mmCIF file of C-alpha atoms in Angstrom:
data_model
loop_
_atom_site.group_PDB
_atom_site.id
_atom_site.type_symbol
_atom_site.label_atom_id
_atom_site.label_comp_id
_atom_site.label_asym_id
_atom_site.label_seq_id
_atom_site.Cartn_x
_atom_site.Cartn_y
_atom_site.Cartn_z
ATOM 1 C CA UNK A 274 -33.946 -33.215 -22.518
ATOM 2 C CA UNK A 275 -32.451 -31.279 -19.621
ATOM 3 C CA UNK A 276 -29.009 -29.879 -19.159
ATOM 4 C CA UNK A 277 -27.274 -29.764 -15.833
ATOM 5 C CA UNK A 278 -25.612 -26.461 -15.155
ATOM 6 C CA UNK A 279 -21.905 -26.864 -14.549
ATOM 7 C CA UNK A 280 -20.561 -24.603 -11.807
ATOM 8 C CA UNK A 281 -17.823 -22.269 -13.015
ATOM 9 C CA UNK A 282 -15.112 -20.479 -11.114
ATOM 10 C CA UNK A 283 -15.577 -16.711 -11.070
ATOM 11 C CA UNK A 284 -12.193 -15.104 -10.500
ATOM 12 C CA UNK A 285 -13.687 -11.703 -9.709
ATOM 13 C CA UNK A 286 -16.161 -12.932 -7.086
ATOM 14 C CA UNK A 287 -13.595 -15.322 -5.592
ATOM 15 C CA UNK A 288 -10.696 -12.863 -5.763
ATOM 16 C CA UNK A 289 -10.172 -12.867 -1.982
ATOM 17 C CA UNK A 290 -9.739 -16.659 -1.838
ATOM 18 C CA UNK A 291 -7.628 -16.576 -5.003
ATOM 19 C CA UNK A 292 -5.263 -14.027 -3.442
ATOM 20 C CA UNK A 293 -4.772 -16.278 -0.400
ATOM 21 C CA UNK A 294 -4.058 -19.259 -2.663
ATOM 22 C CA UNK A 295 -1.479 -17.269 -4.638
ATOM 23 C CA UNK A 296 0.068 -16.044 -1.385
ATOM 24 C CA UNK A 297 0.258 -19.595 0.013
ATOM 25 C CA UNK A 298 1.881 -20.918 -3.177
ATOM 26 C CA UNK A 299 4.356 -18.024 -3.146
ATOM 27 C CA UNK A 300 5.285 -18.742 0.482
ATOM 28 C CA UNK A 301 5.821 -22.459 -0.291
ATOM 29 C CA UNK A 302 8.016 -21.649 -3.314
ATOM 30 C CA UNK A 303 9.993 -19.067 -1.340
ATOM 31 C CA UNK A 304 10.505 -21.410 1.626
ATOM 32 C CA UNK A 305 11.562 -24.250 -0.678
ATOM 33 C CA UNK A 306 14.059 -21.985 -2.450
ATOM 34 C CA UNK A 307 15.570 -20.821 0.848
ATOM 35 C CA UNK A 308 15.776 -24.361 2.286
ATOM 36 C CA UNK A 309 17.374 -25.773 -0.870
ATOM 37 C CA UNK A 310 19.898 -22.944 -1.102
ATOM 38 C CA UNK A 311 20.708 -23.282 2.610
ATOM 39 C CA UNK A 312 21.446 -26.983 2.132
ATOM 40 C CA UNK A 313 23.621 -26.200 -0.895
ATOM 41 C CA UNK A 314 25.482 -23.500 1.047
ATOM 42 C CA UNK A 315 26.112 -25.912 3.907
ATOM 43 C CA UNK A 316 27.561 -28.525 1.541
ATOM 44 C CA UNK A 317 29.921 -26.006 -0.066
ATOM 45 C CA UNK A 318 30.835 -24.675 3.375
ATOM 46 C CA UNK A 319 31.742 -28.194 4.544
ATOM 47 C CA UNK A 320 33.805 -28.761 1.400
ATOM 48 C CA UNK A 321 35.749 -25.538 1.924
ATOM 49 C CA UNK A 322 36.386 -26.463 5.562
ATOM 50 C CA UNK A 323 37.785 -29.819 4.431
ATOM 51 C CA UNK A 324 40.046 -28.045 1.931
ATOM 52 C CA UNK A 325 41.481 -25.799 4.641
ATOM 53 C CA UNK A 326 41.928 -28.826 6.908
ATOM 54 C CA UNK A 327 43.873 -30.429 4.060
ATOM 55 C CA UNK A 328 46.111 -27.353 3.852
ATOM 56 C CA UNK A 329 46.783 -27.621 7.587
ATOM 57 C CA UNK A 330 47.619 -31.306 7.423
ATOM 58 C CA UNK A 331 49.938 -30.685 4.465
ATOM 59 C CA UNK A 332 51.825 -27.961 6.337
ATOM 60 C CA UNK A 333 52.103 -30.094 9.454
ATOM 61 C CA UNK A 334 53.275 -33.118 7.483
ATOM 62 C CA UNK A 335 55.953 -31.147 5.654
ATOM 63 C CA UNK A 336 57.339 -29.529 8.785
ATOM 64 C CA UNK A 337 57.407 -32.804 10.673
ATOM 65 C CA UNK A 338 59.330 -34.272 7.741
ATOM 66 C CA UNK A 339 61.979 -31.617 8.054
ATOM 67 C CA UNK A 340 60.929 -29.883 4.821
ATOM 68 C CA UNK A 341 59.999 -26.534 6.413
ATOM 69 C CA UNK A 342 61.742 -24.590 3.673
ATOM 70 C CA UNK A 343 59.354 -26.035 1.112
ATOM 71 C CA UNK A 344 56.205 -25.828 3.279
ATOM 72 C CA UNK A 345 55.081 -22.363 2.270
ATOM 73 C CA UNK A 346 55.878 -23.029 -1.389
ATOM 74 C CA UNK A 347 53.829 -26.234 -1.455
ATOM 75 C CA UNK A 348 51.028 -24.573 0.511
ATOM 76 C CA UNK A 349 50.886 -21.824 -2.106
ATOM 77 C CA UNK A 350 50.662 -24.420 -4.844
ATOM 78 C CA UNK A 351 47.760 -26.094 -3.031
ATOM 79 C CA UNK A 352 45.939 -22.843 -2.457
ATOM 80 C CA UNK A 353 46.544 -21.775 -6.068
ATOM 81 C CA UNK A 354 44.414 -24.709 -7.122
ATOM 82 C CA UNK A 355 41.461 -22.927 -5.476
ATOM 83 C CA UNK A 356 41.436 -19.152 -5.804
ATOM 84 C CA UNK A 357 38.210 -18.569 -3.885
ATOM 85 C CA UNK A 358 38.842 -19.233 -0.163
ATOM 86 C CA UNK A 359 40.439 -16.314 1.754
ATOM 87 C CA UNK A 360 43.221 -17.733 3.991
ATOM 88 C CA UNK A 361 45.720 -16.254 6.479
ATOM 89 C CA UNK A 362 48.543 -18.263 8.058
ATOM 90 C CA UNK A 363 49.762 -16.625 11.286
ATOM 91 C CA UNK A 364 52.542 -17.431 13.760
ATOM 92 C CA UNK A 365 52.088 -18.024 17.488
ATOM 93 C CA UNK A 366 52.200 -14.249 18.085
ATOM 94 C CA UNK A 367 49.301 -13.574 15.733
ATOM 95 C CA UNK A 368 51.461 -12.032 13.002
ATOM 96 C CA UNK A 369 50.405 -12.949 9.457
ATOM 97 C CA UNK A 370 53.117 -14.926 7.636
ATOM 98 C CA UNK A 371 51.107 -15.617 4.534
ATOM 99 C CA UNK A 372 47.690 -14.771 3.076
ATOM 100 C CA UNK A 373 45.743 -15.692 -0.032
ATOM 101 C CA UNK A 374 42.608 -14.473 -1.859
ATOM 102 C CA UNK A 375 42.420 -11.110 -0.056
ATOM 103 C CA UNK A 376 42.417 -8.473 -2.852
ATOM 104 C CA UNK A 377 41.900 -5.672 -0.303
ATOM 105 C CA UNK A 378 45.216 -6.562 1.383
ATOM 106 C CA UNK A 379 47.003 -6.662 -1.965
ATOM 107 C CA UNK A 380 45.827 -3.128 -2.687
ATOM 108 C CA UNK A 381 47.491 -1.770 0.480
ATOM 109 C CA UNK A 382 51.052 -0.708 -0.324
ATOM 110 C CA UNK A 383 52.090 0.411 3.145
ATOM 111 C CA UNK A 384 53.332 -2.607 5.150
ATOM 112 C CA UNK A 385 52.161 -1.261 8.526
ATOM 113 C CA UNK A 386 48.648 -0.603 7.270
ATOM 114 C CA UNK A 387 48.598 -4.006 5.570
ATOM 115 C CA UNK A 388 49.622 -5.686 8.836
ATOM 116 C CA UNK A 389 46.825 -3.878 10.739
ATOM 117 C CA UNK A 390 44.336 -4.878 8.063
ATOM 118 C CA UNK A 391 45.392 -8.542 8.244
ATOM 119 C CA UNK A 392 45.147 -8.490 12.038
ATOM 120 C CA UNK A 393 41.591 -7.128 11.837
ATOM 121 C CA UNK A 394 40.766 -9.718 9.159
ATOM 122 C CA UNK A 395 42.056 -12.486 11.465
ATOM 123 C CA UNK A 396 39.581 -11.346 14.148
ATOM 124 C CA UNK A 397 36.705 -11.501 11.672
ATOM 125 C CA UNK A 398 37.794 -14.923 10.415
ATOM 126 C CA UNK A 399 38.027 -16.205 13.998
ATOM 127 C CA UNK A 400 34.338 -15.282 14.505
ATOM 128 C CA UNK A 401 33.274 -16.986 11.288
ATOM 129 C CA UNK A 402 35.260 -20.252 11.535
ATOM 130 C CA UNK A 403 37.225 -22.026 14.217
ATOM 131 C CA UNK A 404 40.943 -21.539 13.354
ATOM 132 C CA UNK A 405 43.132 -24.604 12.724
ATOM 133 C CA UNK A 406 46.268 -25.001 14.853
ATOM 134 C CA UNK A 407 49.327 -26.570 13.177
ATOM 135 C CA UNK A 408 52.147 -27.932 15.357
ATOM 136 C CA UNK A 409 55.676 -27.482 13.966
ATOM 137 C CA UNK A 410 58.172 -30.157 15.004
ATOM 138 C CA UNK A 411 61.522 -31.553 13.921
ATOM 139 C CA UNK A 412 62.326 -35.166 14.753
ATOM 140 C CA UNK A 413 59.641 -35.133 17.423
ATOM 141 C CA UNK A 414 60.847 -31.851 18.941
ATOM 142 C CA UNK A 415 58.155 -29.070 18.875
ATOM 143 C CA UNK A 416 59.654 -25.728 18.003
ATOM 144 C CA UNK A 417 56.599 -23.617 17.125
ATOM 145 C CA UNK A 418 52.995 -23.291 15.990
ATOM 146 C CA UNK A 419 51.108 -21.913 13.023
ATOM 147 C CA UNK A 420 47.440 -20.981 12.952
ATOM 148 C CA UNK A 421 45.337 -21.069 9.796
ATOM 149 C CA UNK A 422 42.428 -18.625 9.628
ATOM 150 C CA UNK A 423 39.894 -18.635 6.822
ATOM 151 C CA UNK A 424 36.422 -17.436 5.888
ATOM 152 C CA UNK A 425 33.728 -18.263 3.373
ATOM 153 C CA UNK A 426 34.603 -17.684 -0.246
ATOM 154 C CA UNK A 427 32.939 -14.865 -2.155
ATOM 155 C CA UNK A 428 30.996 -17.445 -4.174
ATOM 156 C CA UNK A 429 29.615 -19.022 -0.992
ATOM 157 C CA UNK A 430 28.680 -15.629 0.458
ATOM 158 C CA UNK A 431 26.886 -14.654 -2.744
ATOM 159 C CA UNK A 432 25.080 -17.975 -2.866
ATOM 160 C CA UNK A 433 24.018 -17.594 0.758
ATOM 161 C CA UNK A 434 22.225 -14.309 0.085
ATOM 162 C CA UNK A 435 21.113 -15.146 -3.449
ATOM 163 C CA UNK A 436 17.628 -16.480 -2.569
ATOM 164 C CA UNK A 437 16.837 -13.356 -0.539
ATOM 165 C CA UNK A 438 17.973 -11.090 -3.374
ATOM 166 C CA UNK A 439 16.023 -13.233 -5.835
ATOM 167 C CA UNK A 440 12.882 -13.082 -3.697
ATOM 168 C CA UNK A 441 13.280 -9.321 -3.258
ATOM 169 C CA UNK A 442 13.509 -8.822 -7.025
ATOM 170 C CA UNK A 443 10.469 -11.064 -7.560
ATOM 171 C CA UNK A 444 8.556 -9.188 -4.855
ATOM 172 C CA UNK A 445 9.412 -5.803 -6.389
ATOM 173 C CA UNK A 446 8.411 -7.050 -9.840
ATOM 174 C CA UNK A 447 5.157 -8.453 -8.415
ATOM 175 C CA UNK A 448 4.383 -5.159 -6.659
ATOM 176 C CA UNK A 449 5.033 -3.187 -9.842
ATOM 177 C CA UNK A 450 2.886 -5.624 -11.836
ATOM 178 C CA UNK A 451 0.105 -5.427 -9.263
ATOM 179 C CA UNK A 452 0.281 -1.617 -9.202
ATOM 180 C CA UNK A 453 0.106 -1.428 -13.003
ATOM 181 C CA UNK A 454 -2.747 -3.951 -13.120
ATOM 182 C CA UNK A 455 -4.602 -2.164 -10.333
ATOM 183 C CA UNK A 456 -4.115 1.209 -12.035
ATOM 184 C CA UNK A 457 -5.318 -0.242 -15.336
ATOM 185 C CA UNK A 458 -8.367 -1.756 -13.666
ATOM 186 C CA UNK A 459 -9.124 1.488 -11.813
ATOM 187 C CA UNK A 460 -8.758 3.461 -15.030
ATOM 188 C CA UNK A 461 -11.151 1.077 -16.763
ATOM 189 C CA UNK A 462 -13.658 1.419 -13.918
ATOM 190 C CA UNK A 463 -13.337 5.199 -14.107
ATOM 191 C CA UNK A 464 -14.063 5.133 -17.832
ATOM 192 C CA UNK A 465 -17.182 3.044 -17.162
ATOM 193 C CA UNK A 466 -18.292 5.449 -14.439
ATOM 194 C CA UNK A 467 -17.732 8.468 -16.638
ATOM 195 C CA UNK A 468 -19.462 6.878 -19.624
ATOM 196 C CA UNK A 469 -22.527 5.907 -17.583
ATOM 197 C CA UNK A 470 -22.695 9.326 -15.935
ATOM 198 C CA UNK A 471 -22.498 11.269 -19.181
ATOM 199 C CA UNK A 472 -24.968 8.944 -20.906
ATOM 200 C CA UNK A 473 -27.390 9.411 -17.991
ATOM 201 C CA UNK A 474 -27.058 13.195 -18.273
ATOM 202 C CA UNK A 475 -27.677 12.970 -22.006
ATOM 203 C CA UNK A 476 -30.779 10.788 -21.532
ATOM 204 C CA UNK A 477 -32.189 13.160 -18.898
ATOM 205 C CA UNK A 478 -31.928 16.113 -21.254
ATOM 206 C CA UNK A 479 -35.006 15.354 -23.416
ATOM 207 C CA UNK A 480 -37.611 14.666 -20.676
ATOM 208 C CA UNK A 481 -36.239 17.587 -18.659
ATOM 209 C CA UNK A 482 -36.845 20.000 -21.525
ATOM 210 C CA UNK A 483 -40.333 18.617 -21.858
ATOM 211 C CA UNK A 484 -41.013 19.075 -18.114
ATOM 212 C CA UNK A 485 -39.872 22.679 -18.298
ATOM 213 C CA UNK A 486 -42.263 23.358 -21.179
ATOM 214 C CA UNK A 487 -45.204 21.634 -19.460
ATOM 215 C CA UNK A 488 -44.586 23.545 -16.206
ATOM 216 C CA UNK A 489 -44.713 26.864 -18.025
ATOM 217 C CA UNK A 490 -47.883 25.792 -19.870
ATOM 218 C CA UNK A 491 -49.726 24.798 -16.670
ATOM 219 C CA UNK A 492 -48.655 27.993 -14.924
ATOM 220 C CA UNK A 493 -50.392 29.995 -17.649
ATOM 221 C CA UNK A 494 -53.479 27.745 -17.746
ATOM 222 C CA UNK A 495 -53.984 27.467 -13.973
ATOM 223 C CA UNK A 496 -52.731 30.645 -12.319
ATOM 224 C CA UNK A 497 -54.671 29.807 -9.114
ATOM 225 C CA UNK A 498 -52.304 26.887 -8.351
ATOM 226 C CA UNK A 499 -49.041 28.821 -8.363
ATOM 227 C CA UNK A 500 -47.876 27.190 -5.091
ATOM 228 C CA UNK A 501 -48.030 23.737 -6.707
ATOM 229 C CA UNK A 502 -46.127 24.865 -9.773
ATOM 230 C CA UNK A 503 -43.537 26.547 -7.547
ATOM 231 C CA UNK A 504 -42.733 23.152 -6.000
ATOM 232 C CA UNK A 505 -42.719 21.579 -9.471
ATOM 233 C CA UNK A 506 -40.197 24.193 -10.587
ATOM 234 C CA UNK A 507 -38.018 23.328 -7.592
ATOM 235 C CA UNK A 508 -38.063 19.669 -8.609
ATOM 236 C CA UNK A 509 -37.281 20.567 -12.212
ATOM 237 C CA UNK A 510 -34.405 22.739 -11.013
ATOM 238 C CA UNK A 511 -33.297 19.788 -8.957
ATOM 239 C CA UNK A 512 -33.306 17.566 -12.029
ATOM 240 C CA UNK A 513 -31.245 20.163 -13.864
ATOM 241 C CA UNK A 514 -28.733 20.132 -11.024
ATOM 242 C CA UNK A 515 -28.591 16.320 -11.100
ATOM 243 C CA UNK A 516 -28.003 16.454 -14.859
ATOM 244 C CA UNK A 517 -25.191 18.938 -14.303
ATOM 245 C CA UNK A 518 -23.704 16.658 -11.625
ATOM 246 C CA UNK A 519 -23.596 13.710 -13.981
ATOM 247 C CA UNK A 520 -22.147 15.898 -16.729
ATOM 248 C CA UNK A 521 -19.343 16.985 -14.396
ATOM 249 C CA UNK A 522 -18.285 13.396 -13.599
ATOM 250 C CA UNK A 523 -15.008 12.672 -15.377
ATOM 251 C CA UNK A 524 -14.327 16.323 -16.150
ATOM 252 C CA UNK A 525 -12.190 18.706 -14.142
ATOM 253 C CA UNK A 526 -14.817 20.677 -12.200
ATOM 254 C CA UNK A 527 -14.640 24.432 -11.915
ATOM 255 C CA UNK A 528 -14.197 25.411 -8.275
ATOM 256 C CA UNK A 529 -15.510 28.771 -7.151
ATOM 257 C CA UNK A 530 -15.419 30.575 -3.851
ATOM 258 C CA UNK A 531 -18.772 29.821 -2.254
ATOM 259 C CA UNK A 532 -20.354 30.484 1.114
ATOM 260 C CA UNK A 533 -20.313 26.959 2.590
ATOM 261 C CA UNK A 534 -23.149 27.455 5.172
ATOM 262 C CA UNK A 535 -25.357 28.932 2.468
ATOM 263 C CA UNK A 536 -24.795 25.993 0.084
ATOM 264 C CA UNK A 537 -25.505 23.456 2.838
ATOM 265 C CA UNK A 538 -28.574 25.391 3.970
ATOM 266 C CA UNK A 539 -30.033 25.213 0.434
ATOM 267 C CA UNK A 540 -29.627 21.415 0.436
ATOM 268 C CA UNK A 541 -31.203 21.101 3.894
ATOM 269 C CA UNK A 542 -34.196 23.280 2.949
ATOM 270 C CA UNK A 543 -34.842 21.213 -0.168
ATOM 271 C CA UNK A 544 -34.569 17.880 1.654
ATOM 272 C CA UNK A 545 -36.571 18.992 4.701
ATOM 273 C CA UNK A 546 -39.849 18.822 2.776
ATOM 274 C CA UNK A 547 -38.950 15.509 1.146
ATOM 275 C CA UNK A 548 -37.858 13.411 4.103
ATOM 276 C CA UNK A 549 -39.610 12.330 7.270
ATOM 277 C CA UNK A 550 -40.989 15.170 9.397
ATOM 278 C CA UNK A 551 -39.666 13.338 12.439
ATOM 279 C CA UNK A 552 -36.110 14.181 11.433
ATOM 280 C CA UNK A 553 -34.822 17.485 12.826
ATOM 281 C CA UNK A 554 -31.874 19.108 11.035
ATOM 282 C CA UNK A 555 -29.811 21.956 12.501
ATOM 283 C CA UNK A 556 -26.915 23.939 11.039
ATOM 284 C CA UNK A 557 -24.311 25.745 13.137
ATOM 285 C CA UNK A 558 -21.542 27.878 11.662
ATOM 286 C CA UNK A 559 -18.507 29.125 13.571
ATOM 287 C CA UNK A 560 -17.371 31.825 13.801
ATOM 288 C CA UNK A 561 -20.080 33.288 11.534
ATOM 289 C CA UNK A 562 -22.615 32.400 8.876
ATOM 290 C CA UNK A 563 -20.121 33.336 6.149
ATOM 291 C CA UNK A 564 -17.376 30.752 5.749
ATOM 292 C CA UNK A 565 -15.927 30.684 2.261
ATOM 293 C CA UNK A 566 -14.609 27.561 0.549
ATOM 294 C CA UNK A 567 -13.517 26.484 -2.939
ATOM 295 C CA UNK A 568 -16.475 24.433 -4.223
ATOM 296 C CA UNK A 569 -18.198 23.094 -7.262
ATOM 297 C CA UNK A 570 -21.690 23.814 -6.001
ATOM 298 C CA UNK A 571 -23.676 21.050 -7.785
ATOM 299 C CA UNK A 572 -21.173 18.338 -6.867
ATOM 300 C CA UNK A 573 -20.707 19.470 -3.287
ATOM 301 C CA UNK A 574 -24.476 19.680 -2.779
ATOM 302 C CA UNK A 575 -24.562 16.034 -3.927
ATOM 303 C CA UNK A 576 -22.074 15.147 -1.169
ATOM 304 C CA UNK A 577 -24.196 16.741 1.565
ATOM 305 C CA UNK A 578 -27.359 15.201 0.155
ATOM 306 C CA UNK A 579 -25.863 11.688 0.130
ATOM 307 C CA UNK A 580 -24.650 11.927 3.716
ATOM 308 C CA UNK A 581 -27.971 13.330 4.968
ATOM 309 C CA UNK A 582 -29.982 10.651 3.155
ATOM 310 C CA UNK A 583 -27.765 7.937 4.629
ATOM 311 C CA UNK A 584 -28.237 9.476 8.069
ATOM 312 C CA UNK A 585 -32.036 9.520 7.644
ATOM 313 C CA UNK A 586 -31.972 5.827 6.639
ATOM 314 C CA UNK A 587 -29.722 4.978 9.592
ATOM 315 C CA UNK A 588 -32.180 6.661 11.983
ATOM 316 C CA UNK A 589 -35.208 4.955 10.464
ATOM 317 C CA UNK A 590 -36.777 8.352 9.692
ATOM 318 C CA UNK A 591 -36.721 9.476 13.341
ATOM 319 C CA UNK A 592 -33.926 11.477 14.962
ATOM 320 C CA UNK A 593 -31.657 14.503 14.749
ATOM 321 C CA UNK A 594 -28.967 15.619 12.306
ATOM 322 C CA UNK A 595 -26.520 18.311 13.450
ATOM 323 C CA UNK A 596 -24.257 20.022 10.924
ATOM 324 C CA UNK A 597 -21.357 22.094 12.269
ATOM 325 C CA UNK A 598 -19.246 24.241 9.942
ATOM 326 C CA UNK A 599 -15.969 25.604 11.298
ATOM 327 C CA UNK A 600 -12.682 27.128 10.236
ATOM 328 C CA UNK A 601 -10.300 24.653 11.856
ATOM 329 C CA UNK A 602 -7.019 25.875 10.345
ATOM 330 C CA UNK A 603 -5.791 28.645 8.143
ATOM 331 C CA UNK A 604 -7.033 27.781 4.675
ATOM 332 C CA UNK A 605 -9.252 24.860 5.746
ATOM 333 C CA UNK A 606 -12.955 24.381 6.488
ATOM 334 C CA UNK A 607 -14.356 21.533 8.583
ATOM 335 C CA UNK A 608 -17.895 20.204 8.214
ATOM 336 C CA UNK A 609 -19.185 17.701 10.792
ATOM 337 C CA UNK A 610 -22.449 15.900 10.020
ATOM 338 C CA UNK A 611 -23.676 13.961 13.048
ATOM 339 C CA UNK A 612 -26.771 11.762 13.299
ATOM 340 C CA UNK A 613 -28.493 9.803 16.057
ATOM 341 C CA UNK A 614 -28.784 6.607 14.024
ATOM 342 C CA UNK A 615 -27.744 3.008 14.617
ATOM 343 C CA UNK A 616 -24.028 3.731 14.157
ATOM 344 C CA UNK A 617 -21.334 1.650 12.498
ATOM 345 C CA UNK A 618 -19.426 -1.217 14.097
ATOM 346 C CA UNK A 619 -15.694 -0.473 14.500
ATOM 347 C CA UNK A 620 -14.690 -3.389 12.273
ATOM 348 C CA UNK A 621 -16.796 -1.988 9.411
ATOM 349 C CA UNK A 622 -15.805 1.687 9.527
ATOM 350 C CA UNK A 623 -13.033 1.195 6.937
ATOM 351 C CA UNK A 624 -15.532 -0.378 4.517
ATOM 352 C CA UNK A 625 -18.106 2.437 4.388
ATOM 353 C CA UNK A 626 -16.531 4.148 1.365
ATOM 354 C CA UNK A 627 -16.006 0.937 -0.604
ATOM 355 C CA UNK A 628 -18.288 0.271 -3.614
ATOM 356 C CA UNK A 629 -21.118 -2.076 -2.732
ATOM 357 C CA UNK A 630 -21.090 -1.410 1.019
ATOM 358 C CA UNK A 631 -24.623 -0.804 2.256
ATOM 359 C CA UNK A 632 -26.782 -1.677 5.251
ATOM 360 C CA UNK A 633 -30.021 -1.086 3.341
ATOM 361 C CA UNK A 634 -32.140 -3.777 1.728
ATOM 362 C CA UNK A 635 -32.216 -1.779 -1.475
ATOM 363 C CA UNK A 636 -29.456 0.220 -3.099
ATOM 364 C CA UNK A 637 -26.133 -0.400 -4.775
ATOM 365 C CA UNK A 638 -23.916 1.029 -2.042
ATOM 366 C CA UNK A 639 -22.392 3.689 -4.313
ATOM 367 C CA UNK A 640 -23.492 6.877 -2.499
ATOM 368 C CA UNK A 641 -20.549 7.180 -0.112
ATOM 369 C CA UNK A 642 -18.143 5.962 -2.802
ATOM 370 C CA UNK A 643 -19.219 8.854 -5.023
ATOM 371 C CA UNK A 644 -19.071 11.175 -2.033
ATOM 372 C CA UNK A 645 -15.457 10.274 -1.322
ATOM 373 C CA UNK A 646 -14.538 10.624 -5.004
ATOM 374 C CA UNK A 647 -16.132 14.087 -5.230
ATOM 375 C CA UNK A 648 -14.543 15.375 -2.010
ATOM 376 C CA UNK A 649 -11.033 13.970 -2.470
ATOM 377 C CA UNK A 650 -10.559 13.767 -6.260
ATOM 378 C CA UNK A 651 -12.486 16.833 -7.368
ATOM 379 C CA UNK A 652 -12.149 19.169 -4.371
ATOM 380 C CA UNK A 653 -8.757 18.076 -3.021
ATOM 381 C CA UNK A 654 -10.322 17.612 0.399
ATOM 382 C CA UNK A 655 -10.793 14.724 2.778
ATOM 383 C CA UNK A 656 -13.761 12.822 4.188
ATOM 384 C CA UNK A 657 -13.744 10.218 6.955
ATOM 385 C CA UNK A 658 -15.767 8.811 9.832
ATOM 386 C CA UNK A 659 -14.837 11.047 12.770
ATOM 387 C CA UNK A 660 -16.659 8.898 15.319
ATOM 388 C CA UNK A 661 -19.321 6.217 15.466
ATOM 389 C CA UNK A 662 -20.963 4.242 18.227
ATOM 390 C CA UNK A 663 -23.454 1.453 17.734
ATOM 391 C CA UNK A 664 -27.035 2.513 18.576
ATOM 392 C CA UNK A 665 -25.892 6.090 19.315
ATOM 393 C CA UNK A 666 -24.929 7.603 15.987
ATOM 394 C CA UNK A 667 -22.215 8.509 13.502
ATOM 395 C CA UNK A 668 -20.304 11.681 12.692
ATOM 396 C CA UNK A 669 -18.765 12.251 9.272
ATOM 397 C CA UNK A 670 -16.113 14.957 8.885
ATOM 398 C CA UNK A 671 -15.346 16.770 5.621
ATOM 399 C CA UNK A 672 -12.237 18.930 5.260
ATOM 400 C CA UNK A 673 -12.131 21.462 2.413
ATOM 401 C CA UNK A 674 -9.675 24.036 1.179
ATOM 402 C CA UNK A 675 -10.676 27.663 1.283
#
């Protein structure tokens, strides 16, 4: 009997496509909400326009019937039935005879200021809606005109902007949710990193102690091979440093004032005998060989080692690595590490510090990720690709506080 494997959807591996799907659905929902609300607003707008037209026809009918004395009274009764539409009735000279649903005008006690306010409001209403002209006549004889100005009710205005406010609130909530989720996920990843690092340091402790004991034993038994044991001691010291590095991950490292060129020179000397002899490494320090910086020596040495190893891989074991150490500003040290390797394409420069990014057939792509974490999180510095050109080389720049 055989079972056919059913393909399953992996949200983590397909997160990029999933994000686009969520974005597309969000856009469709947002557009639908805006379109629907716009249609609703237009319907209410048309209804309010018809109501004002009814007011105008009522006024005109009453005046033509010789009932001018009752016109304003009846108009008020009609408008009172709807307390939402702001209305101003003005004479042929533009002076407001009557207004309704304008609380701001009611609050003005001074008549001159109220008249100026109503005049300004008439100009705004004219821009929003075409005013309605009412002809006043008596037995067919025209004796004057009235103009009705109006604007959208507060309810209509609120409804018009409601979908945008709603979408803004949803967007803010989504951003906060995403930030919290992203922080939670990052915190979880950090705990995994720290746990693995400390467990690795713990596991290295036992064989390292054994290596130290065996090195001392062989030194006593074979004194004629001291040069070999000297190199063994260097490798054991190196393992101790690596153990210390892993132990420091997740803890607040102690920064001390160190001579930066000296620390880098120690790393270069150690690596020189363990990488291709066709790779030439040079160190230049300006203005002198003593440039002090606040460092955690084991962790910072790890940074330099990672960058140099990446450079050696990029050059295929043949080329030149130039390291320049400078005081660029007061209280800041700059370290440029340039190689003559294959370079990085411009569209991939932003990816080099992301976990999993690698151009090698083997490796997890975590070296530069750790490097960035050590420089920026633990040393308060900055690391970035200063320049890179395909088939010509790459320059990394590290900025540290002194």
